[in-house]
Amino acid sequence: MLEGVIGPLVVFYLLLVLTGFRGALIAALSWSYLALGRRLLKGDRVSMLLLFGTILITVRTVIAFVTGSAFIYFAQPTAGTVAISVALLVSALVGRPFTQRFAHDFCPMDPAIMRRPLVRRFFIRISVLWAIVLMLNAGLVFWLLVSSSLRSFVLERSAVTYGLTAIAIFFSITGFMSMMRRDGITVQWASTQATRPDSEL
């Protein structure tokens, strides 16, 4: 989070104030490449968040430099958010929720648990929740983009995005644990294993 999200944001805003839009673009992009290069040189694992963040910010920076438009720079991730929201909603409607595929990144579970009907219904509902949150986020960010100054927008967008994300994460975790308890399963976060009270799955 520090390298892939918070760092580029802080560097972008500081250079935006000090040097203007193009300087902020170069600074944010440089931060991402330095963070990626440092991990590669040290032989550390490169997180997917950092890798994809670097790729996306490269594309956004090139387009923004060519056009000279701050609107296009910030509209690109908003459009991406809308696309992800639609994909989540469609996956829920067809009964193959994307959120179920990502569950193992946060709480490794036995495949037998993932096949339980209650668990499957939970992931369908949580996909709809995240689709709504992301669409709301995209709408609010776009409204801020067309109504706020550039400096204000950078801070306001961060507050809206992180605030909505935190709320969605809270409801996702509490809903997951509640659903597991109803199905007779105890979630043990310390060992990242889900077990039954009377047996180990």
Short mmCIF file of C-alpha atoms in Angstrom, two decimals:
data_model
loop_
_atom_site.label_atom_id
_atom_site.label_comp_id
_atom_site.label_asym_id
_atom_site.label_seq_id
_atom_site.Cartn_x
_atom_site.Cartn_y
_atom_site.Cartn_z
CA MET A 1 0.00 0.00 0.00
CA LEU A 2 2.81 2.41 0.89
CA GLU A 3 4.80 1.75 -2.28
CA GLY A 4 1.96 1.22 -4.75
CA VAL A 5 -0.71 3.66 -3.60
CA ILE A 6 0.20 6.09 -0.80
CA GLY A 7 3.71 6.93 -2.02
CA PRO A 8 2.75 7.97 -5.56
CA LEU A 9 -0.16 10.00 -4.18
CA VAL A 10 1.97 11.97 -1.70
CA VAL A 11 4.74 12.58 -4.22
CA PHE A 12 2.22 13.62 -6.90
CA TYR A 13 0.53 16.14 -4.64
CA LEU A 14 3.76 17.69 -3.34
CA LEU A 15 5.19 18.13 -6.83
CA LEU A 16 1.84 19.39 -8.10
CA VAL A 17 2.02 22.21 -5.57
CA LEU A 18 5.72 22.90 -6.16
CA THR A 19 6.21 22.42 -9.90
CA GLY A 20 2.85 21.94 -11.57
CA PHE A 21 1.06 19.10 -13.34
CA ARG A 22 3.85 17.77 -15.58
CA GLY A 23 6.36 17.74 -12.73
CA ALA A 24 3.85 15.82 -10.62
CA LEU A 25 3.42 13.27 -13.42
CA ILE A 26 7.17 12.63 -13.65
CA ALA A 27 7.55 12.44 -9.86
CA ALA A 28 4.73 9.92 -9.35
CA LEU A 29 6.00 7.75 -12.19
CA SER A 30 9.58 7.93 -10.89
CA TRP A 31 8.43 6.87 -7.43
CA SER A 32 6.72 3.78 -8.82
CA TYR A 33 9.78 2.74 -10.85
CA LEU A 34 12.13 3.34 -7.91
CA ALA A 35 9.95 1.23 -5.62
CA LEU A 36 9.80 -1.54 -8.21
CA GLY A 37 13.53 -1.36 -8.94
CA ARG A 38 14.45 -1.44 -5.25
CA ARG A 39 12.51 -4.65 -4.72
CA LEU A 40 13.99 -6.28 -7.81
CA LEU A 41 17.55 -5.37 -6.82
CA LYS A 42 17.06 -6.70 -3.29
CA GLY A 43 15.43 -9.86 -4.57
CA ASP A 44 12.24 -9.13 -2.64
CA ARG A 45 8.83 -10.29 -3.79
CA VAL A 46 7.09 -7.75 -6.02
CA SER A 47 3.48 -7.37 -4.92
CA MET A 48 0.79 -7.50 -7.59
CA LEU A 49 -0.49 -4.15 -6.32
CA LEU A 50 2.90 -2.53 -6.97
CA LEU A 51 3.36 -4.24 -10.34
CA PHE A 52 -0.06 -3.40 -11.73
CA GLY A 53 0.10 0.06 -10.18
CA THR A 54 3.36 0.75 -12.01
CA ILE A 55 1.98 -0.50 -15.33
CA LEU A 56 -1.21 1.54 -15.01
CA ILE A 57 0.51 4.73 -13.93
CA THR A 58 2.92 4.39 -16.87
CA VAL A 59 0.05 4.19 -19.35
CA ARG A 60 -1.79 7.06 -17.66
CA THR A 61 1.34 9.24 -17.58
CA VAL A 62 2.15 8.71 -21.26
CA ILE A 63 -1.41 9.59 -22.29
CA ALA A 64 -1.51 12.61 -19.99
CA PHE A 65 1.86 13.86 -21.25
CA VAL A 66 0.75 13.57 -24.87
CA THR A 67 -2.56 15.31 -24.26
CA GLY A 68 -1.45 17.65 -21.47
CA SER A 69 -4.81 17.00 -19.83
CA ALA A 70 -5.21 16.44 -16.09
CA PHE A 71 -8.84 15.50 -16.76
CA ILE A 72 -7.82 12.57 -18.97
CA TYR A 73 -5.17 11.49 -16.44
CA PHE A 74 -7.74 11.15 -13.66
CA ALA A 75 -10.65 10.04 -15.83
CA GLN A 76 -8.81 6.86 -16.89
CA PRO A 77 -8.90 5.11 -13.48
CA THR A 78 -12.50 6.26 -13.03
CA ALA A 79 -13.44 4.51 -16.26
CA GLY A 80 -11.55 1.45 -15.07
CA THR A 81 -13.51 1.49 -11.82
CA VAL A 82 -16.78 1.50 -13.74
CA ALA A 83 -15.60 -1.46 -15.84
CA ILE A 84 -14.65 -3.46 -12.74
CA SER A 85 -17.98 -2.63 -11.13
CA VAL A 86 -19.88 -3.91 -14.15
CA ALA A 87 -17.74 -7.06 -14.30
CA LEU A 88 -18.44 -7.79 -10.62
CA LEU A 89 -22.16 -7.32 -11.11
CA VAL A 90 -22.26 -9.55 -14.18
CA SER A 91 -20.25 -12.25 -12.40
CA ALA A 92 -22.76 -12.19 -9.55
CA LEU A 93 -25.76 -12.37 -11.91
CA VAL A 94 -24.37 -15.43 -13.70
CA GLY A 95 -23.53 -17.13 -10.39
CA ARG A 96 -19.73 -17.05 -10.81
CA PRO A 97 -18.68 -14.21 -8.48
CA PHE A 98 -15.19 -12.83 -9.01
CA THR A 99 -14.87 -12.16 -5.28
CA GLN A 100 -14.84 -15.90 -4.62
CA ARG A 101 -11.72 -16.25 -6.76
CA PHE A 102 -9.91 -13.61 -4.71
CA ALA A 103 -10.89 -15.04 -1.31
CA HIS A 104 -7.77 -17.20 -0.96
CA ASP A 105 -5.57 -14.08 -1.05
CA PHE A 106 -7.10 -12.99 2.27
CA CYS A 107 -8.30 -16.19 3.94
CA PRO A 108 -7.13 -19.54 2.53
CA MET A 109 -9.99 -22.03 2.70
CA ASP A 110 -10.55 -25.65 1.85
CA PRO A 111 -12.24 -26.12 -1.57
CA ALA A 112 -15.00 -28.08 0.19
CA ILE A 113 -15.91 -24.97 2.18
CA MET A 114 -15.96 -22.82 -0.94
CA ARG A 115 -18.51 -25.18 -2.50
CA ARG A 116 -21.00 -24.77 0.34
CA PRO A 117 -24.26 -23.10 -0.83
CA LEU A 118 -24.21 -20.51 1.97
CA VAL A 119 -20.62 -19.56 1.15
CA ARG A 120 -21.45 -19.26 -2.53
CA ARG A 121 -24.46 -17.03 -1.81
CA PHE A 122 -22.27 -14.85 0.39
CA PHE A 123 -19.76 -14.24 -2.39
CA ILE A 124 -22.56 -13.39 -4.80
CA ARG A 125 -23.93 -10.80 -2.37
CA ILE A 126 -20.48 -9.40 -1.62
CA SER A 127 -19.80 -9.05 -5.36
CA VAL A 128 -22.95 -6.96 -5.65
CA LEU A 129 -21.85 -4.88 -2.64
CA TRP A 130 -18.45 -4.15 -4.17
CA ALA A 131 -20.05 -3.40 -7.55
CA ILE A 132 -22.29 -0.78 -5.90
CA VAL A 133 -19.44 0.71 -3.87
CA LEU A 134 -17.16 0.98 -6.91
CA MET A 135 -19.90 2.53 -9.05
CA LEU A 136 -20.68 5.03 -6.28
CA ASN A 137 -16.98 5.81 -5.97
CA ALA A 138 -16.68 6.37 -9.73
CA GLY A 139 -19.69 8.68 -9.72
CA LEU A 140 -18.45 10.77 -6.81
CA VAL A 141 -14.90 10.97 -8.16
CA PHE A 142 -16.14 12.07 -11.60
CA TRP A 143 -18.32 14.74 -9.99
CA LEU A 144 -15.31 16.00 -8.01
CA LEU A 145 -13.20 15.93 -11.17
CA VAL A 146 -15.52 18.29 -13.02
CA SER A 147 -16.36 20.53 -10.06
CA SER A 148 -13.14 20.92 -8.02
CA SER A 149 -9.75 22.48 -8.60
CA LEU A 150 -6.93 20.07 -9.39
CA ARG A 151 -5.25 20.44 -5.99
CA SER A 152 -8.52 19.97 -4.13
CA PHE A 153 -9.51 17.05 -6.31
CA VAL A 154 -6.36 15.04 -5.52
CA LEU A 155 -7.13 15.16 -1.79
CA GLU A 156 -10.91 14.83 -2.10
CA ARG A 157 -10.65 11.83 -4.41
CA SER A 158 -8.34 10.07 -1.95
CA ALA A 159 -10.74 10.72 0.95
CA VAL A 160 -13.74 9.42 -1.01
CA THR A 161 -11.98 6.36 -2.44
CA TYR A 162 -10.27 5.23 0.76
CA GLY A 163 -13.34 5.98 2.86
CA LEU A 164 -15.69 3.92 0.69
CA THR A 165 -13.12 1.14 0.39
CA ALA A 166 -12.72 0.97 4.18
CA ILE A 167 -16.50 0.72 4.61
CA ALA A 168 -16.76 -2.05 2.01
CA ILE A 169 -13.88 -3.98 3.62
CA PHE A 170 -15.53 -3.70 7.03
CA PHE A 171 -18.85 -5.08 5.79
CA SER A 172 -17.05 -7.77 3.78
CA ILE A 173 -15.10 -9.07 6.79
CA THR A 174 -17.94 -8.87 9.31
CA GLY A 175 -20.38 -10.43 6.84
CA PHE A 176 -17.92 -13.22 6.06
CA MET A 177 -17.37 -14.08 9.71
CA SER A 178 -21.10 -13.95 10.44
CA MET A 179 -21.86 -16.23 7.51
CA MET A 180 -19.19 -18.71 8.60
CA ARG A 181 -20.60 -18.85 12.14
CA ARG A 182 -24.08 -19.58 10.78
CA ASP A 183 -22.61 -22.46 8.82
CA GLY A 184 -20.84 -23.86 11.90
CA ILE A 185 -17.33 -22.78 10.88
CA THR A 186 -14.89 -20.79 12.99
CA VAL A 187 -12.46 -18.45 11.23
CA GLN A 188 -9.00 -18.44 12.80
CA TRP A 189 -7.23 -15.37 11.44
CA ALA A 190 -3.99 -16.02 13.28
CA SER A 191 -3.34 -19.30 11.47
CA THR A 192 -5.22 -18.27 8.29
CA GLN A 193 -7.19 -21.51 8.43
CA ALA A 194 -10.92 -22.09 8.61
CA THR A 195 -11.92 -24.97 10.85
CA ARG A 196 -15.05 -26.61 12.16
CA PRO A 197 -15.50 -26.62 15.94
CA ASP A 198 -15.55 -30.43 15.95
CA SER A 199 -13.15 -31.27 13.15
CA GLU A 200 -10.39 -29.82 11.00
CA LEU A 201 -11.16 -29.08 7.35
#
